């Protein structure tokens, strides 16, 4: 069998119009049926999952044996959205069979309030597994990037070694000691990076929109909030909001508990959330305020913009993330994003892998618009 025709047959799904003349057999037949169950709309095809839990369980087993985990996650997500299988996720046996990923966690969090008790522990196990994997992937890099940035913001006239010397500032400070005949600068004083650690050197406020479209961002924000809270040099607060505001700071030691403290869905009142978060800032010049939202404001728009302007005037580094996820920029309010940009506050989507570097750039007071152009093309 021509390998290209075989692949095209699996892509096209069969029928009189596919033109390949290939009939799948063996493992290919299982793959074809699994794909057809989600992506084939013709009623006479052998696919379809209906609302049968046993049939879905068999299908989950088939796709896990036929496809790599990354493809399994995509197919699960498509099955949930295309075939409306969210109700079946409330059954413990379904939760034990699925391949956990961030999108599945977002769906479970949205179902949290209607989840029966017998499903809740299975759901927590799924969330705990995904959160654990994310923490292992992101913690070390986040701590390293932030610790390095904090070190570089502290200066000393007595650097401990050559690696700690800030050569640019040292040269600038000693230009009057330039020797033309030797074409060199003789430094009478050194400027370097201090390595000592003080108790709290930055305040970070994560203010996260928990409307339904922000599910993945809520998951990543909860994980990053826990990582930041574990660093003694940072004072981290986490606030989630829809039309109400919930402060989850005291739960940051357990990101799973944080996520189950959210309530995905509902309206959005960014202004109310900013008002609460603004009160958490005690050292404006040393504070980073991160709003994670698609900016569809259901509250008072002008008051929202006024609060952001007031924080920036006070010295707070305000950042707006339209998404903190791998999916790129979501559907968002372009008018509000443009109004924030006019205030000097950039609004852009950020991937989880880029977030540690974003935090480092914010700590060093870099131009975040330029940072975004370099790191998030």
Short mmCIF file of C-alpha atoms in Angstrom, two decimals:
data_model
loop_
_atom_site.label_atom_id
_atom_site.label_comp_id
_atom_site.label_asym_id
_atom_site.label_seq_id
_atom_site.Cartn_x
_atom_site.Cartn_y
_atom_site.Cartn_z
CA UNK A 1 0.00 0.00 0.00
CA UNK A 2 1.29 3.46 -0.89
CA UNK A 3 2.12 5.14 2.44
CA UNK A 4 0.91 8.49 1.13
CA UNK A 5 -2.47 7.06 0.11
CA UNK A 6 -2.76 5.34 3.47
CA UNK A 7 -2.18 8.61 5.32
CA UNK A 8 -4.56 10.54 3.06
CA UNK A 9 -7.24 7.91 3.66
CA UNK A 10 -6.96 8.41 7.43
CA UNK A 11 -7.06 12.18 7.00
CA UNK A 12 -10.02 12.25 4.58
CA UNK A 13 -12.10 9.72 6.49
CA UNK A 14 -13.26 7.54 3.60
CA UNK A 15 -16.44 7.76 1.58
CA UNK A 16 -16.92 7.92 -2.17
CA UNK A 17 -15.15 11.28 -2.52
CA UNK A 18 -11.84 10.51 -0.86
CA UNK A 19 -10.36 9.09 -4.07
CA UNK A 20 -7.77 6.87 -2.40
CA UNK A 21 -9.40 3.49 -2.87
CA UNK A 22 -7.78 2.38 0.40
CA UNK A 23 -9.66 0.24 2.93
CA UNK A 24 -8.10 0.48 6.42
CA UNK A 25 -7.33 -2.81 8.10
CA UNK A 26 -6.03 -3.86 11.52
CA UNK A 27 -4.61 -1.00 13.56
CA UNK A 28 -5.52 1.47 10.81
CA UNK A 29 -9.16 0.42 11.08
CA UNK A 30 -9.13 1.11 14.83
CA UNK A 31 -7.55 4.51 14.25
CA UNK A 32 -10.11 5.29 11.56
CA UNK A 33 -13.03 4.39 13.82
CA UNK A 34 -11.60 6.42 16.72
CA UNK A 35 -11.19 9.47 14.49
CA UNK A 36 -14.62 9.02 12.93
CA UNK A 37 -16.26 8.97 16.36
CA UNK A 38 -15.32 12.62 16.83
CA UNK A 39 -14.75 14.13 13.40
CA UNK A 40 -17.15 12.30 11.07
CA UNK A 41 -20.65 13.79 10.90
CA UNK A 42 -22.26 11.31 8.48
CA UNK A 43 -24.85 9.19 10.33
CA UNK A 44 -24.04 5.99 8.42
CA UNK A 45 -20.43 5.93 9.58
CA UNK A 46 -19.38 3.47 12.25
CA UNK A 47 -18.23 6.21 14.63
CA UNK A 48 -20.09 8.24 17.18
CA UNK A 49 -19.95 8.23 20.96
CA UNK A 50 -23.46 9.21 21.87
CA UNK A 51 -24.02 9.58 25.60
CA UNK A 52 -22.87 6.09 26.53
CA UNK A 53 -20.25 5.96 29.26
CA UNK A 54 -19.05 2.43 28.32
CA UNK A 55 -18.67 3.46 24.68
CA UNK A 56 -16.69 6.56 25.67
CA UNK A 57 -14.50 4.45 27.97
CA UNK A 58 -13.71 2.06 25.12
CA UNK A 59 -12.97 5.00 22.81
CA UNK A 60 -10.59 6.52 25.38
CA UNK A 61 -8.76 3.22 25.59
CA UNK A 62 -8.55 2.99 21.79
CA UNK A 63 -7.10 6.44 21.25
CA UNK A 64 -4.53 5.97 24.00
CA UNK A 65 -3.32 2.78 22.35
CA UNK A 66 -3.33 4.25 18.81
CA UNK A 67 -1.99 7.78 19.25
CA UNK A 68 0.74 9.61 21.21
CA UNK A 69 -0.35 11.48 24.36
CA UNK A 70 -0.23 14.91 22.69
CA UNK A 71 -2.69 13.75 20.02
CA UNK A 72 -4.84 12.04 22.65
CA UNK A 73 -5.18 15.32 24.53
CA UNK A 74 -6.30 17.14 21.38
CA UNK A 75 -8.85 14.44 20.53
CA UNK A 76 -10.23 14.43 24.09
CA UNK A 77 -10.60 18.20 23.99
CA UNK A 78 -12.36 18.07 20.61
CA UNK A 79 -14.67 15.29 21.79
CA UNK A 80 -15.68 17.29 24.86
CA UNK A 81 -16.48 20.42 22.83
CA UNK A 82 -17.88 18.84 19.62
CA UNK A 83 -19.94 16.07 21.24
CA UNK A 84 -20.81 17.80 24.54
CA UNK A 85 -19.34 15.08 26.73
CA UNK A 86 -18.84 17.26 29.81
CA UNK A 87 -21.58 15.40 31.69
CA UNK A 88 -19.65 12.14 31.37
CA UNK A 89 -16.62 13.74 33.02
CA UNK A 90 -18.62 13.78 36.23
CA UNK A 91 -18.36 9.98 36.37
CA UNK A 92 -15.29 8.70 38.30
CA UNK A 93 -14.55 5.93 35.77
CA UNK A 94 -14.27 8.51 33.01
CA UNK A 95 -11.85 10.62 35.03
CA UNK A 96 -9.70 7.56 35.67
CA UNK A 97 -9.53 6.84 31.93
CA UNK A 98 -8.72 10.26 30.44
CA UNK A 99 -5.27 11.65 29.62
CA UNK A 100 -4.82 14.67 31.96
CA UNK A 101 -3.85 18.04 30.50
CA UNK A 102 -4.39 21.76 31.18
CA UNK A 103 -7.56 21.96 29.08
CA UNK A 104 -9.13 19.02 30.90
CA UNK A 105 -8.30 20.68 34.23
CA UNK A 106 -10.04 23.85 33.00
CA UNK A 107 -13.14 21.82 32.13
CA UNK A 108 -13.15 20.11 35.53
CA UNK A 109 -12.84 23.44 37.31
CA UNK A 110 -15.83 24.74 35.35
CA UNK A 111 -17.80 21.68 36.52
CA UNK A 112 -16.59 21.95 40.11
CA UNK A 113 -19.83 23.36 41.54
CA UNK A 114 -22.01 20.61 40.03
CA UNK A 115 -19.61 17.72 40.57
CA UNK A 116 -21.00 14.89 42.74
CA UNK A 117 -19.00 13.91 45.81
CA UNK A 118 -18.02 10.53 44.38
CA UNK A 119 -16.34 12.26 41.42
CA UNK A 120 -14.59 15.01 43.34
CA UNK A 121 -11.62 12.98 44.58
CA UNK A 122 -11.01 11.57 41.09
CA UNK A 123 -11.13 15.11 39.73
CA UNK A 124 -8.66 16.28 42.35
CA UNK A 125 -6.32 13.45 41.41
CA UNK A 126 -6.42 14.58 37.76
CA UNK A 127 -5.78 18.21 38.72
CA UNK A 128 -3.03 17.22 41.17
CA UNK A 129 -1.23 15.24 38.48
CA UNK A 130 -1.32 18.09 35.93
CA UNK A 131 -0.31 20.69 38.52
CA UNK A 132 2.60 18.51 39.67
CA UNK A 133 3.89 18.18 36.11
CA UNK A 134 3.60 21.93 35.55
CA UNK A 135 5.44 22.70 38.78
CA UNK A 136 8.28 20.37 37.84
CA UNK A 137 8.52 21.99 34.43
CA UNK A 138 8.30 25.62 35.48
CA UNK A 139 9.54 26.05 39.07
CA UNK A 140 13.31 25.91 38.64
CA UNK A 141 13.38 28.22 35.65
CA UNK A 142 11.05 30.74 37.31
CA UNK A 143 13.07 30.89 40.51
CA UNK A 144 16.36 31.15 38.60
CA UNK A 145 15.15 33.97 36.32
CA UNK A 146 13.66 36.00 39.16
CA UNK A 147 16.58 35.51 41.55
CA UNK A 148 19.00 36.60 38.83
CA UNK A 149 16.91 39.67 38.03
CA UNK A 150 16.69 40.66 41.69
CA UNK A 151 20.46 40.31 42.05
CA UNK A 152 21.04 42.54 39.05
CA UNK A 153 18.81 45.29 40.40
CA UNK A 154 20.96 45.55 43.53
CA UNK A 155 24.29 47.41 43.11
CA UNK A 156 27.46 47.32 45.12
CA UNK A 157 30.80 49.17 44.99
CA UNK A 158 32.57 46.03 46.20
CA UNK A 159 31.64 43.15 43.85
CA UNK A 160 32.85 39.81 45.13
CA UNK A 161 34.30 38.55 41.87
CA UNK A 162 34.74 39.47 38.20
CA UNK A 163 31.44 37.86 37.23
CA UNK A 164 29.62 40.32 39.51
CA UNK A 165 31.11 43.44 37.88
CA UNK A 166 28.70 45.54 35.82
CA UNK A 167 31.22 46.56 33.17
CA UNK A 168 28.96 49.01 31.38
CA UNK A 169 28.28 51.03 34.54
CA UNK A 170 31.88 50.68 35.70
CA UNK A 171 33.21 52.15 32.44
CA UNK A 172 30.68 54.97 32.50
CA UNK A 173 31.62 55.80 36.09
CA UNK A 174 35.34 55.97 35.21
CA UNK A 175 35.41 57.73 31.83
CA UNK A 176 37.38 60.63 33.29
CA UNK A 177 40.20 58.17 33.93
CA UNK A 178 40.58 57.30 30.25
CA UNK A 179 44.22 57.10 29.10
CA UNK A 180 44.37 58.03 25.38
CA UNK A 181 47.90 56.75 24.85
CA UNK A 182 46.94 53.32 26.22
CA UNK A 183 43.38 53.49 24.84
CA UNK A 184 41.98 52.17 28.08
CA UNK A 185 40.08 53.21 31.19
CA UNK A 186 41.69 52.85 34.60
CA UNK A 187 38.82 52.26 37.03
CA UNK A 188 39.15 53.93 40.38
CA UNK A 189 35.89 52.37 41.54
CA UNK A 190 33.89 49.32 40.56
CA UNK A 191 30.14 48.98 40.14
CA UNK A 192 28.78 45.48 40.53
CA UNK A 193 25.77 43.34 41.28
CA UNK A 194 25.02 42.72 44.93
CA UNK A 195 24.35 39.13 45.92
CA UNK A 196 22.93 39.52 49.39
CA UNK A 197 19.25 38.77 49.91
CA UNK A 198 16.85 40.89 51.92
CA UNK A 199 13.51 39.68 53.26
CA UNK A 200 11.05 41.07 50.69
CA UNK A 201 12.32 42.96 47.67
CA UNK A 202 9.26 42.99 45.41
CA UNK A 203 5.50 42.79 45.82
CA UNK A 204 3.63 40.83 43.14
CA UNK A 205 -0.14 40.93 42.71
CA UNK A 206 -1.67 38.41 40.31
CA UNK A 207 -5.21 39.50 39.42
CA UNK A 208 -6.83 36.76 37.32
CA UNK A 209 -10.05 36.86 35.31
CA UNK A 210 -11.92 33.59 35.91
CA UNK A 211 -14.49 33.97 33.13
CA UNK A 212 -14.99 30.79 31.11
CA UNK A 213 -12.72 31.79 28.22
CA UNK A 214 -9.74 32.14 30.57
CA UNK A 215 -9.66 28.54 31.84
CA UNK A 216 -6.09 27.66 30.79
CA UNK A 217 -4.83 31.04 32.03
CA UNK A 218 -6.40 30.39 35.44
CA UNK A 219 -4.60 27.03 35.69
CA UNK A 220 -1.19 28.46 34.79
CA UNK A 221 -1.74 31.53 37.01
CA UNK A 222 -2.48 29.30 39.99
CA UNK A 223 0.71 27.31 39.43
CA UNK A 224 2.88 30.40 38.94
CA UNK A 225 1.28 32.06 41.95
CA UNK A 226 2.34 29.11 44.10
CA UNK A 227 5.87 29.20 42.70
CA UNK A 228 6.24 32.95 43.30
CA UNK A 229 4.79 32.63 46.81
CA UNK A 230 7.51 30.09 47.64
CA UNK A 231 10.21 32.75 47.11
CA UNK A 232 11.03 34.70 50.28
CA UNK A 233 12.22 37.71 48.30
CA UNK A 234 8.70 38.19 46.90
CA UNK A 235 5.44 39.02 48.60
CA UNK A 236 2.86 37.40 46.32
CA UNK A 237 -0.91 37.89 46.33
CA UNK A 238 -3.42 36.05 44.13
CA UNK A 239 -6.86 37.47 43.41
CA UNK A 240 -9.42 35.87 41.08
CA UNK A 241 -12.55 37.62 39.90
CA UNK A 242 -15.69 37.59 37.80
CA UNK A 243 -18.33 40.03 39.04
CA UNK A 244 -17.08 39.25 42.56
CA UNK A 245 -13.52 39.19 43.90
CA UNK A 246 -11.94 36.30 45.82
CA UNK A 247 -8.54 36.55 47.52
CA UNK A 248 -6.79 33.16 47.39
CA UNK A 249 -3.45 34.33 48.77
CA UNK A 250 -3.70 32.23 51.92
CA UNK A 251 -4.06 29.07 49.80
CA UNK A 252 -0.98 29.58 47.63
CA UNK A 253 0.89 26.86 49.51
CA UNK A 254 -1.40 24.35 47.73
CA UNK A 255 -2.04 25.17 44.04
CA UNK A 256 -4.63 22.40 43.75
CA UNK A 257 -6.64 24.03 46.52
CA UNK A 258 -6.20 27.37 44.76
CA UNK A 259 -7.65 26.01 41.53
CA UNK A 260 -10.62 24.45 43.27
CA UNK A 261 -11.18 27.82 44.92
CA UNK A 262 -11.87 29.37 41.53
CA UNK A 263 -15.26 29.40 39.82
CA UNK A 264 -14.94 29.56 36.05
CA UNK A 265 -17.71 31.34 34.19
CA UNK A 266 -19.94 34.30 34.89
CA UNK A 267 -19.47 37.99 34.15
CA UNK A 268 -16.47 40.25 34.49
CA UNK A 269 -15.89 43.33 36.64
CA UNK A 270 -12.25 44.29 36.11
CA UNK A 271 -12.65 47.64 37.84
CA UNK A 272 -13.80 45.99 41.09
CA UNK A 273 -10.88 43.55 40.95
CA UNK A 274 -8.39 46.38 40.35
CA UNK A 275 -9.84 48.30 43.28
CA UNK A 276 -9.23 45.33 45.57
CA UNK A 277 -5.80 44.56 44.16
CA UNK A 278 -4.74 48.20 44.44
CA UNK A 279 -5.26 47.98 48.19
CA UNK A 280 -2.77 45.10 48.38
CA UNK A 281 0.05 47.28 47.06
CA UNK A 282 2.01 48.79 49.96
CA UNK A 283 5.28 49.63 48.16
CA UNK A 284 4.31 50.98 44.71
CA UNK A 285 7.87 51.54 43.45
CA UNK A 286 8.72 47.91 44.25
CA UNK A 287 5.48 46.34 43.02
CA UNK A 288 4.45 44.39 39.93
CA UNK A 289 0.71 44.18 39.23
CA UNK A 290 -0.24 41.52 36.66
CA UNK A 291 -3.79 41.55 35.31
CA UNK A 292 -4.67 38.37 33.38
CA UNK A 293 -7.83 39.09 31.42
CA UNK A 294 -9.36 39.26 27.95
CA UNK A 295 -10.41 42.83 28.93
CA UNK A 296 -14.12 42.47 28.26
CA UNK A 297 -15.18 44.82 31.04
CA UNK A 298 -18.63 44.46 32.54
CA UNK A 299 -17.97 47.14 35.13
CA UNK A 300 -17.13 50.82 34.76
CA UNK A 301 -14.61 51.11 31.93
CA UNK A 302 -13.39 54.66 32.61
CA UNK A 303 -12.90 53.89 36.28
CA UNK A 304 -10.90 50.79 35.33
CA UNK A 305 -8.58 52.89 33.14
CA UNK A 306 -8.32 55.55 35.84
CA UNK A 307 -7.16 52.97 38.38
CA UNK A 308 -4.50 51.61 36.04
CA UNK A 309 -3.27 55.16 35.35
CA UNK A 310 -3.13 55.89 39.09
CA UNK A 311 -1.06 52.77 39.77
CA UNK A 312 1.45 53.54 37.02
CA UNK A 313 1.81 57.14 38.25
CA UNK A 314 2.55 55.79 41.72
CA UNK A 315 5.37 53.68 40.30
CA UNK A 316 3.66 50.28 40.06
CA UNK A 317 4.80 48.13 37.12
CA UNK A 318 1.43 47.16 35.57
CA UNK A 319 1.29 44.32 33.04
CA UNK A 320 -1.80 43.04 31.24
CA UNK A 321 -1.72 39.48 29.91
CA UNK A 322 -4.53 38.71 27.49
CA UNK A 323 -3.73 35.04 28.06
CA UNK A 324 -1.21 33.02 30.02
CA UNK A 325 -1.38 29.87 27.93
CA UNK A 326 0.07 28.07 24.92
CA UNK A 327 -2.83 29.00 22.62
CA UNK A 328 -1.73 32.55 21.75
CA UNK A 329 -3.86 35.70 21.88
CA UNK A 330 -7.53 34.92 22.54
CA UNK A 331 -10.57 36.93 21.45
CA UNK A 332 -10.18 40.13 23.47
CA UNK A 333 -11.40 43.72 23.70
CA UNK A 334 -9.16 45.63 21.30
CA UNK A 335 -10.44 49.05 22.39
CA UNK A 336 -9.50 48.47 26.02
CA UNK A 337 -6.12 47.02 24.99
CA UNK A 338 -5.43 50.15 22.92
CA UNK A 339 -6.52 52.42 25.77
CA UNK A 340 -4.12 50.65 28.15
CA UNK A 341 -1.30 50.90 25.61
CA UNK A 342 -1.91 54.64 25.49
CA UNK A 343 -1.29 54.67 29.25
CA UNK A 344 2.04 52.91 28.72
CA UNK A 345 0.70 49.52 29.82
CA UNK A 346 1.32 46.77 27.26
CA UNK A 347 -1.33 44.09 26.73
CA UNK A 348 -0.30 40.83 25.10
CA UNK A 349 -0.58 37.06 25.38
CA UNK A 350 2.29 35.22 27.05
CA UNK A 351 3.23 31.55 26.94
CA UNK A 352 4.00 29.79 30.24
CA UNK A 353 7.57 29.12 29.13
CA UNK A 354 8.13 32.86 28.51
CA UNK A 355 6.58 34.01 31.80
CA UNK A 356 9.75 33.61 33.94
CA UNK A 357 11.67 35.87 31.54
CA UNK A 358 8.78 38.34 31.54
CA UNK A 359 8.94 38.53 35.33
CA UNK A 360 12.71 39.06 35.19
CA UNK A 361 12.27 41.88 32.67
CA UNK A 362 9.58 43.50 34.84
CA UNK A 363 11.80 43.34 37.93
CA UNK A 364 14.58 45.08 35.99
CA UNK A 365 12.13 47.69 34.69
CA UNK A 366 12.83 46.88 31.07
CA UNK A 367 10.64 48.21 28.26
CA UNK A 368 8.09 45.39 28.09
CA UNK A 369 6.84 46.37 24.65
CA UNK A 370 10.34 45.84 23.30
CA UNK A 371 10.68 42.67 25.37
CA UNK A 372 7.47 41.32 23.84
CA UNK A 373 8.70 42.03 20.30
CA UNK A 374 11.94 40.15 20.98
CA UNK A 375 10.51 37.17 22.85
CA UNK A 376 6.91 36.76 21.63
CA UNK A 377 6.92 37.27 17.83
#
